[in-house]
Amino acid sequence: MHKLSLKIWSMVALLLLPFTLFAQQGNPAGMITGRVSDSLSHKPLDFITVTALAETGNPLASTYTNTDGVYTLTLKYNGPVRLVYSFIGYAKTEVTVQLNANQQTLQVKEIHLAPNLKNLDEVKIMAARKLLVQKPGMLIYNAGNDASNKGGTAADVLRKAPVLSVDARGNVTMRGSSNIKILVDGKYSGQMARSPADALNMMPADVIQSVEVITTPSAKYDAEGAAGVINIITKKGGKKLSGALEAAASNWEQVLNPRLAVANKKWNINANAHLHRLRMKSESDYQRNNIDNGTINSVLNQYIVRDNVAPHGSASVTVDYAADSLNQLSFGVTSWFGNWPDNSRLNSRVTQPDGTILEQYNQAVFSRGKYLGADFNIGYIHKFKKPGQELNLLAQISPSRDNSNYQSGQTSLADALLYKELNNSLTKNRELTFQADYFQPIGNSNKYTLESGAKIISRKVSNNYEVFGSTDADPNVLQPIAGRTNLFNYKQDVVAGYLILKFNLPGNWYAETGARVEGTFLKGEFQSGSEPFSRNFANIVPTATISKKISDAQTLNLSYTKRLTRPYIWDLNPNVNASDPKNITTGNPTLQPEIAHQGELSYSIAFNSGLSFNPAVFWKQTNNSIEDITVVGADGISVTSKQNLAANRQFGLNLSATIPLTSKWGLNTNTNVTRLDFKSTALQIISNGWGAEFNINTTYKLPHALSLQAFGSYNTRTITLQGYQTRNYYYSFAAKKEITSQKITLTLATVNPFTKAVKQTAVVRSSSFYSSSLNREYNQAIKLTVGWEFGKLFKQTESKKIENDDVKGQKKG
């Protein structure tokens, strides 16, 4: 371990060499330089056209901003110069500066481009900024410009984002893979680590400004997240006082979302909370044929009903303080809490192939999943006088605890007690993160940029679980089961450094290349029984992007990245969940990380009318992939755990489009078509096939501040390593009324109004069994949302956060 640590720190030290390069470099005569950013997010804007004109209007020079929003113009001119900034979706901006012959460098004050405003009628003015924007390696969905997002959750917003698919429970996949990392304002929260689906259900849609779908992340991002990264950008207050109160009620959920923002020239304080009561109901018909030497020897039939109410919530406060134009401090606290039970009633019957009953019982399971956690983060930003030169320092601590248990009771058909079991599990987690990033323009023309950084993550998790069960002699008395009781301590440390070089090349070409070095140190130990384990490994993660701006409206991108997925305690913990004694699940302490290589070729075209198309072709190869593997023993009991026993290859096409049909009617749509090939030599499995995902969202504006919205998504059959899942769908309709004089918005929405329950079948098979589960999710709903805003409308400002995107999250459901 000492040699590996020395190696990692040596590489990190090499990557951090640019932190010492603070010396300013000289500039030639006749140079104009500056920076362009978005007026809402304050983020740098790349590919902005900057044109220098003489007083007569004759062009003198032209250039584009780089990925840091920085531009440089070299002129042999003496006198007033008109600088024109333009880009589709933004209002054209013009400033006049004075360039003198004896002046070496003219520094222009930072330009903030505002979304283009278009007067659609005599009263209503709305932003014409595009819903979808493509940048190298990512697609951006401007959710704040989509009026149909009122009254929903973050899961509803992600359903409309490009490339993504979200099921009825909020589980998110990107191009068919759930190995993605979800950030909020660039920060990876412990709330997401516990369960992304739960976290998304806690975030109201109306606080989301935009969603960055990063399909080929650069070396700046943690290598974790084999499929990619999702960064949710939230709204922040930009005026003296503003706020909102949103309440929603339906037959399945009740929601309350208060928000408040206070700001002045130096301070920007934002607070929001979310209280949510959610009911979930589902039914399953499960059948498994147990096979011995090609012959069915027994059949398991189960009918399962789940009906649970999950009260949960979250709250956050962020504080930004701008000491001056070059220095900014930020502080944030986010807390989450709740109870996510999984109560169920089950009828189980085992028969011979001829129908003779071998075993039959009923079972009731009462469970709870109480959790409480928080993130505390602090950040410092220092901007140097040279545009684009910047230093960011960030730190975060995330304590949390998860107290879950289940108690099951088996009874005969005559209600006689047969068996009882109690499983108590307490998980405590403490996570520390330190991060530094430095940005340094290179050369006299600022056409090149060096970006580097370092990060340390230290996680310490303990899971204390104890199991009690009864005996046949006395099924009412619970006794400890020593073989299933233990204390599992797990520690994971990650040390990383990265280096990226960005080039703005002649002919409107842009190139970016970089590498990230990550050292991972894992250690696990048990109080009794199992042997401790430790694993140390290093990964070098290269990334590369090349982009060509064909015109102001067209861009072509080619990207490559390497990604990995580390197992976390949810995957490693050997605590057996036997709430269904015929189908148990457990963790795998020997699980290894998986590594994926992926590439993407994308094209974007956008017209002044608002019409835009964003097609992309992609390829991904995953080795040593982490997959759910189910095996059935001679006792007819299936055991499911994650294993490194397969590889998969994926390639396909996705198309995102925004189509303004008229000035009052528009739609946006996403299509993903994917070929997926699984191969496991160990299990002698080859599984492959095509799949597709489609969604469409349309909004029509009526007079008197009324609007109608419809959304629908459809997924075809999806291939898995051991089987497949059949198609599923989701659709909704909404009507919205804005009472502008009182800043009140009323939204009436219905979800799956013509479908009582959405059905989906999951098939899992091997040489020893064939199982089929017909699942019915009940989410037919009608929902009324009332929103009230006071003060000025919310405006986006920048807030730096930690990006812990390196942990595999839990799926919900």
PDB file of C-alpha atoms in Angstrom, residues 84-259:
ATOM      1  CA  VAL A  84     -20.690  42.967 -31.020  1.00  0.00           C
ATOM      2  CA  TYR A  85     -21.528  39.767 -29.085  1.00  0.00           C
ATOM      3  CA  SER A  86     -24.019  37.345 -30.690  1.00  0.00           C
ATOM      4  CA  PHE A  87     -25.281  33.810 -30.308  1.00  0.00           C
ATOM      5  CA  ILE A  88     -28.565  32.054 -31.123  1.00  0.00           C
ATOM      6  CA  GLY A  89     -30.922  32.165 -28.123  1.00  0.00           C
ATOM      7  CA  TYR A  90     -29.325  35.310 -26.653  1.00  0.00           C
ATOM      8  CA  ALA A  91     -29.964  39.004 -27.261  1.00  0.00           C
ATOM      9  CA  LYS A  92     -27.251  40.629 -29.360  1.00  0.00           C
ATOM     10  CA  THR A  93     -25.125  42.945 -27.198  1.00  0.00           C
ATOM     11  CA  GLU A  94     -22.862  45.788 -28.305  1.00  0.00           C
ATOM     12  CA  VAL A  95     -20.292  47.909 -26.450  1.00  0.00           C
ATOM     13  CA  THR A  96     -17.863  50.579 -27.647  1.00  0.00           C
ATOM     14  CA  VAL A  97     -14.278  50.769 -26.369  1.00  0.00           C
ATOM     15  CA  GLN A  98     -11.328  53.047 -27.147  1.00  0.00           C
ATOM     16  CA  LEU A  99      -8.168  51.376 -28.444  1.00  0.00           C
ATOM     17  CA  ASN A 100      -5.049  53.566 -28.418  1.00  0.00           C
ATOM     18  CA  ALA A 101      -1.931  52.975 -30.470  1.00  0.00           C
ATOM     19  CA  ASN A 102       0.347  52.914 -27.409  1.00  0.00           C
ATOM     20  CA  GLN A 103      -1.962  50.599 -25.464  1.00  0.00           C
ATOM     21  CA  GLN A 104      -0.710  46.991 -25.279  1.00  0.00           C
ATOM     22  CA  THR A 105      -3.826  45.365 -23.832  1.00  0.00           C
ATOM     23  CA  LEU A 106      -7.394  46.586 -23.379  1.00  0.00           C
ATOM     24  CA  GLN A 107      -9.323  44.685 -20.738  1.00  0.00           C
ATOM     25  CA  VAL A 108     -13.082  44.808 -21.388  1.00  0.00           C
ATOM     26  CA  LYS A 109     -15.495  44.496 -18.471  1.00  0.00           C
ATOM     27  CA  GLU A 110     -17.238  41.113 -18.323  1.00  0.00           C
ATOM     28  CA  ILE A 111     -20.250  40.900 -20.650  1.00  0.00           C
ATOM     29  CA  HIS A 112     -23.447  39.213 -19.436  1.00  0.00           C
ATOM     30  CA  LEU A 113     -25.634  37.980 -22.304  1.00  0.00           C
ATOM     31  CA  ALA A 114     -29.357  37.769 -21.551  1.00  0.00           C
ATOM     32  CA  PRO A 115     -31.816  35.286 -23.095  1.00  0.00           C
ATOM     33  CA  ASN A 116     -33.369  36.659 -26.264  1.00  0.00           C
ATOM     34  CA  LEU A 117     -36.763  38.290 -25.676  1.00  0.00           C
ATOM     35  CA  LYS A 118     -39.496  38.078 -28.267  1.00  0.00           C
ATOM     36  CA  ASN A 119     -42.807  39.989 -28.022  1.00  0.00           C
ATOM     37  CA  LEU A 120     -45.444  37.372 -28.771  1.00  0.00           C
ATOM     38  CA  ASP A 121     -48.504  39.537 -28.150  1.00  0.00           C
ATOM     39  CA  GLU A 122     -49.481  42.887 -26.656  1.00  0.00           C
ATOM     40  CA  VAL A 123     -49.360  41.714 -23.054  1.00  0.00           C
ATOM     41  CA  LYS A 124     -47.280  38.556 -22.760  1.00  0.00           C
ATOM     42  CA  ILE A 125     -43.490  38.632 -23.084  1.00  0.00           C
ATOM     43  CA  MET A 126     -41.673  35.327 -22.778  1.00  0.00           C
ATOM     44  CA  ALA A 127     -38.128  34.067 -23.221  1.00  0.00           C
ATOM     45  CA  ALA A 128     -37.379  32.443 -26.531  1.00  0.00           C
ATOM     46  CA  ARG A 129     -34.283  30.739 -25.210  1.00  0.00           C
ATOM     47  CA  LYS A 130     -33.978  27.190 -26.518  1.00  0.00           C
ATOM     48  CA  LEU A 131     -35.171  24.305 -24.369  1.00  0.00           C
ATOM     49  CA  LEU A 132     -32.248  22.182 -25.580  1.00  0.00           C
ATOM     50  CA  VAL A 133     -28.646  23.360 -26.016  1.00  0.00           C
ATOM     51  CA  GLN A 134     -25.726  21.160 -27.056  1.00  0.00           C
ATOM     52  CA  LYS A 135     -22.179  21.651 -25.818  1.00  0.00           C
ATOM     53  CA  PRO A 136     -19.162  19.347 -26.164  1.00  0.00           C
ATOM     54  CA  GLY A 137     -19.973  16.143 -24.275  1.00  0.00           C
ATOM     55  CA  MET A 138     -23.339  17.308 -22.938  1.00  0.00           C
ATOM     56  CA  LEU A 139     -26.908  18.352 -23.679  1.00  0.00           C
ATOM     57  CA  ILE A 140     -28.576  21.049 -21.568  1.00  0.00           C
ATOM     58  CA  TYR A 141     -32.326  21.044 -20.928  1.00  0.00           C
ATOM     59  CA  ASN A 142     -33.446  24.526 -19.845  1.00  0.00           C
ATOM     60  CA  ALA A 143     -36.214  23.345 -17.539  1.00  0.00           C
ATOM     61  CA  GLY A 144     -36.831  26.868 -16.242  1.00  0.00           C
ATOM     62  CA  ASN A 145     -38.104  27.813 -19.704  1.00  0.00           C
ATOM     63  CA  ASP A 146     -40.590  24.920 -19.764  1.00  0.00           C
ATOM     64  CA  ALA A 147     -43.789  26.211 -18.164  1.00  0.00           C
ATOM     65  CA  SER A 148     -45.210  22.693 -17.938  1.00  0.00           C
ATOM     66  CA  ASN A 149     -42.870  21.765 -15.064  1.00  0.00           C
ATOM     67  CA  LYS A 150     -44.987  23.487 -12.400  1.00  0.00           C
ATOM     68  CA  GLY A 151     -46.229  21.212  -9.649  1.00  0.00           C
ATOM     69  CA  GLY A 152     -43.978  18.218 -10.290  1.00  0.00           C
ATOM     70  CA  THR A 153     -40.771  16.795  -8.861  1.00  0.00           C
ATOM     71  CA  ALA A 154     -37.231  16.502 -10.179  1.00  0.00           C
ATOM     72  CA  ALA A 155     -38.144  13.047 -11.485  1.00  0.00           C
ATOM     73  CA  ASP A 156     -40.819  14.661 -13.681  1.00  0.00           C
ATOM     74  CA  VAL A 157     -38.250  17.128 -15.040  1.00  0.00           C
ATOM     75  CA  LEU A 158     -35.734  14.389 -15.856  1.00  0.00           C
ATOM     76  CA  ARG A 159     -38.442  12.545 -17.792  1.00  0.00           C
ATOM     77  CA  LYS A 160     -38.355  15.440 -20.285  1.00  0.00           C
ATOM     78  CA  ALA A 161     -34.576  15.779 -20.420  1.00  0.00           C
ATOM     79  CA  PRO A 162     -32.731  14.334 -23.439  1.00  0.00           C
ATOM     80  CA  VAL A 163     -31.128  10.863 -23.382  1.00  0.00           C
ATOM     81  CA  LEU A 164     -32.690   9.957 -19.989  1.00  0.00           C
ATOM     82  CA  SER A 165     -35.464   7.563 -19.028  1.00  0.00           C
ATOM     83  CA  VAL A 166     -37.319   7.629 -15.684  1.00  0.00           C
ATOM     84  CA  ASP A 167     -39.666   4.876 -14.522  1.00  0.00           C
ATOM     85  CA  ALA A 168     -42.787   5.276 -12.388  1.00  0.00           C
ATOM     86  CA  ARG A 169     -40.802   5.041  -9.127  1.00  0.00           C
ATOM     87  CA  GLY A 170     -38.218   7.649 -10.138  1.00  0.00           C
ATOM     88  CA  ASN A 171     -35.329   5.326 -11.086  1.00  0.00           C
ATOM     89  CA  VAL A 172     -33.244   7.059 -13.773  1.00  0.00           C
ATOM     90  CA  THR A 173     -31.316   5.441 -16.604  1.00  0.00           C
ATOM     91  CA  MET A 174     -29.116   6.954 -19.304  1.00  0.00           C
ATOM     92  CA  ARG A 175     -29.132   5.032 -22.582  1.00  0.00           C
ATOM     93  CA  GLY A 176     -30.369   1.962 -20.740  1.00  0.00           C
ATOM     94  CA  SER A 177     -27.828   2.082 -17.864  1.00  0.00           C
ATOM     95  CA  SER A 178     -28.541   3.021 -14.252  1.00  0.00           C
ATOM     96  CA  ASN A 179     -24.819   3.542 -13.466  1.00  0.00           C
ATOM     97  CA  ILE A 180     -25.068   7.340 -13.503  1.00  0.00           C
ATOM     98  CA  LYS A 181     -24.146  10.036 -11.032  1.00  0.00           C
ATOM     99  CA  ILE A 182     -26.611  12.802 -10.183  1.00  0.00           C
ATOM    100  CA  LEU A 183     -25.259  16.149  -8.963  1.00  0.00           C
ATOM    101  CA  VAL A 184     -27.152  19.164  -7.657  1.00  0.00           C
ATOM    102  CA  ASP A 185     -25.395  22.452  -8.410  1.00  0.00           C
ATOM    103  CA  GLY A 186     -22.238  20.466  -9.082  1.00  0.00           C
ATOM    104  CA  LYS A 187     -22.392  18.724  -5.702  1.00  0.00           C
ATOM    105  CA  TYR A 188     -22.869  15.016  -5.032  1.00  0.00           C
ATOM    106  CA  SER A 189     -25.024  14.654  -1.944  1.00  0.00           C
ATOM    107  CA  GLY A 190     -25.279  11.809   0.519  1.00  0.00           C
ATOM    108  CA  GLN A 191     -28.997  12.053  -0.177  1.00  0.00           C
ATOM    109  CA  MET A 192     -28.300  10.826  -3.730  1.00  0.00           C
ATOM    110  CA  ALA A 193     -25.975   8.130  -2.409  1.00  0.00           C
ATOM    111  CA  ARG A 194     -28.720   6.603  -0.300  1.00  0.00           C
ATOM    112  CA  SER A 195     -31.281   6.438  -3.093  1.00  0.00           C
ATOM    113  CA  PRO A 196     -31.427   8.681  -6.191  1.00  0.00           C
ATOM    114  CA  ALA A 197     -35.136   7.915  -6.680  1.00  0.00           C
ATOM    115  CA  ASP A 198     -35.989   9.086  -3.145  1.00  0.00           C
ATOM    116  CA  ALA A 199     -33.868  12.210  -3.544  1.00  0.00           C
ATOM    117  CA  LEU A 200     -35.500  13.154  -6.851  1.00  0.00           C
ATOM    118  CA  ASN A 201     -38.947  12.770  -5.290  1.00  0.00           C
ATOM    119  CA  MET A 202     -37.867  15.267  -2.602  1.00  0.00           C
ATOM    120  CA  MET A 203     -36.898  18.034  -5.051  1.00  0.00           C
ATOM    121  CA  PRO A 204     -39.691  20.238  -6.463  1.00  0.00           C
ATOM    122  CA  ALA A 205     -39.546  20.791 -10.204  1.00  0.00           C
ATOM    123  CA  ASP A 206     -40.039  24.538  -9.943  1.00  0.00           C
ATOM    124  CA  VAL A 207     -36.635  25.106  -8.280  1.00  0.00           C
ATOM    125  CA  ILE A 208     -34.777  23.619 -11.258  1.00  0.00           C
ATOM    126  CA  GLN A 209     -33.277  26.074 -13.735  1.00  0.00           C
ATOM    127  CA  SER A 210     -31.630  23.549 -16.066  1.00  0.00           C
ATOM    128  CA  VAL A 211     -30.400  19.963 -16.351  1.00  0.00           C
ATOM    129  CA  GLU A 212     -26.974  19.150 -17.784  1.00  0.00           C
ATOM    130  CA  VAL A 213     -26.915  15.636 -19.253  1.00  0.00           C
ATOM    131  CA  ILE A 214     -23.182  14.911 -19.514  1.00  0.00           C
ATOM    132  CA  THR A 215     -22.800  11.840 -21.709  1.00  0.00           C
ATOM    133  CA  THR A 216     -18.988  11.963 -22.012  1.00  0.00           C
ATOM    134  CA  PRO A 217     -17.667  13.680 -18.857  1.00  0.00           C
ATOM    135  CA  SER A 218     -14.221  15.290 -18.968  1.00  0.00           C
ATOM    136  CA  ALA A 219     -11.356  14.494 -16.605  1.00  0.00           C
ATOM    137  CA  LYS A 220     -12.637  17.224 -14.286  1.00  0.00           C
ATOM    138  CA  TYR A 221     -15.424  14.913 -13.120  1.00  0.00           C
ATOM    139  CA  ASP A 222     -14.881  11.941 -10.839  1.00  0.00           C
ATOM    140  CA  ALA A 223     -14.395   8.799 -12.896  1.00  0.00           C
ATOM    141  CA  GLU A 224     -17.406   7.178 -11.229  1.00  0.00           C
ATOM    142  CA  GLY A 225     -20.610   6.838 -13.240  1.00  0.00           C
ATOM    143  CA  ALA A 226     -20.175   4.442 -16.147  1.00  0.00           C
ATOM    144  CA  ALA A 227     -23.071   5.838 -18.185  1.00  0.00           C
ATOM    145  CA  GLY A 228     -22.493   9.535 -17.472  1.00  0.00           C
ATOM    146  CA  VAL A 229     -23.328  12.420 -15.150  1.00  0.00           C
ATOM    147  CA  ILE A 230     -26.497  14.469 -14.565  1.00  0.00           C
ATOM    148  CA  ASN A 231     -26.047  17.935 -13.059  1.00  0.00           C
ATOM    149  CA  ILE A 232     -29.237  19.642 -11.837  1.00  0.00           C
ATOM    150  CA  ILE A 233     -28.844  23.443 -11.672  1.00  0.00           C
ATOM    151  CA  THR A 234     -31.250  25.099  -9.239  1.00  0.00           C
ATOM    152  CA  LYS A 235     -32.663  28.620  -9.224  1.00  0.00           C
ATOM    153  CA  LYS A 236     -31.299  31.224  -6.847  1.00  0.00           C
ATOM    154  CA  GLY A 237     -32.639  34.586  -5.761  1.00  0.00           C
ATOM    155  CA  GLY A 238     -31.094  37.601  -7.473  1.00  0.00           C
ATOM    156  CA  LYS A 239     -33.203  40.467  -6.066  1.00  0.00           C
ATOM    157  CA  LYS A 240     -33.594  42.041  -2.620  1.00  0.00           C
ATOM    158  CA  LEU A 241     -36.382  39.741  -1.496  1.00  0.00           C
ATOM    159  CA  SER A 242     -38.214  37.010  -3.334  1.00  0.00           C
ATOM    160  CA  GLY A 243     -39.927  33.793  -2.473  1.00  0.00           C
ATOM    161  CA  ALA A 244     -42.596  31.287  -3.297  1.00  0.00           C
ATOM    162  CA  LEU A 245     -44.978  28.858  -1.675  1.00  0.00           C
ATOM    163  CA  GLU A 246     -46.160  25.839  -3.601  1.00  0.00           C
ATOM    164  CA  ALA A 247     -48.692  23.247  -2.448  1.00  0.00           C
ATOM    165  CA  ALA A 248     -49.912  20.186  -4.345  1.00  0.00           C
ATOM    166  CA  ALA A 249     -52.401  17.463  -3.546  1.00  0.00           C
ATOM    167  CA  SER A 250     -53.521  14.336  -5.369  1.00  0.00           C
ATOM    168  CA  ASN A 251     -54.925  10.930  -4.614  1.00  0.00           C
ATOM    169  CA  TRP A 252     -51.348   9.613  -4.245  1.00  0.00           C
ATOM    170  CA  GLU A 253     -49.338  12.472  -2.761  1.00  0.00           C
ATOM    171  CA  GLN A 254     -49.395  15.752  -0.852  1.00  0.00           C
ATOM    172  CA  VAL A 255     -46.571  18.297  -1.200  1.00  0.00           C
ATOM    173  CA  LEU A 256     -45.559  21.602   0.388  1.00  0.00           C
ATOM    174  CA  ASN A 257     -42.608  23.620  -0.981  1.00  0.00           C
ATOM    175  CA  PRO A 258     -41.698  26.989   0.609  1.00  0.00           C
ATOM    176  CA  ARG A 259     -38.781  29.077  -0.765  1.00  0.00           C
TER     177      ARG A 259
END
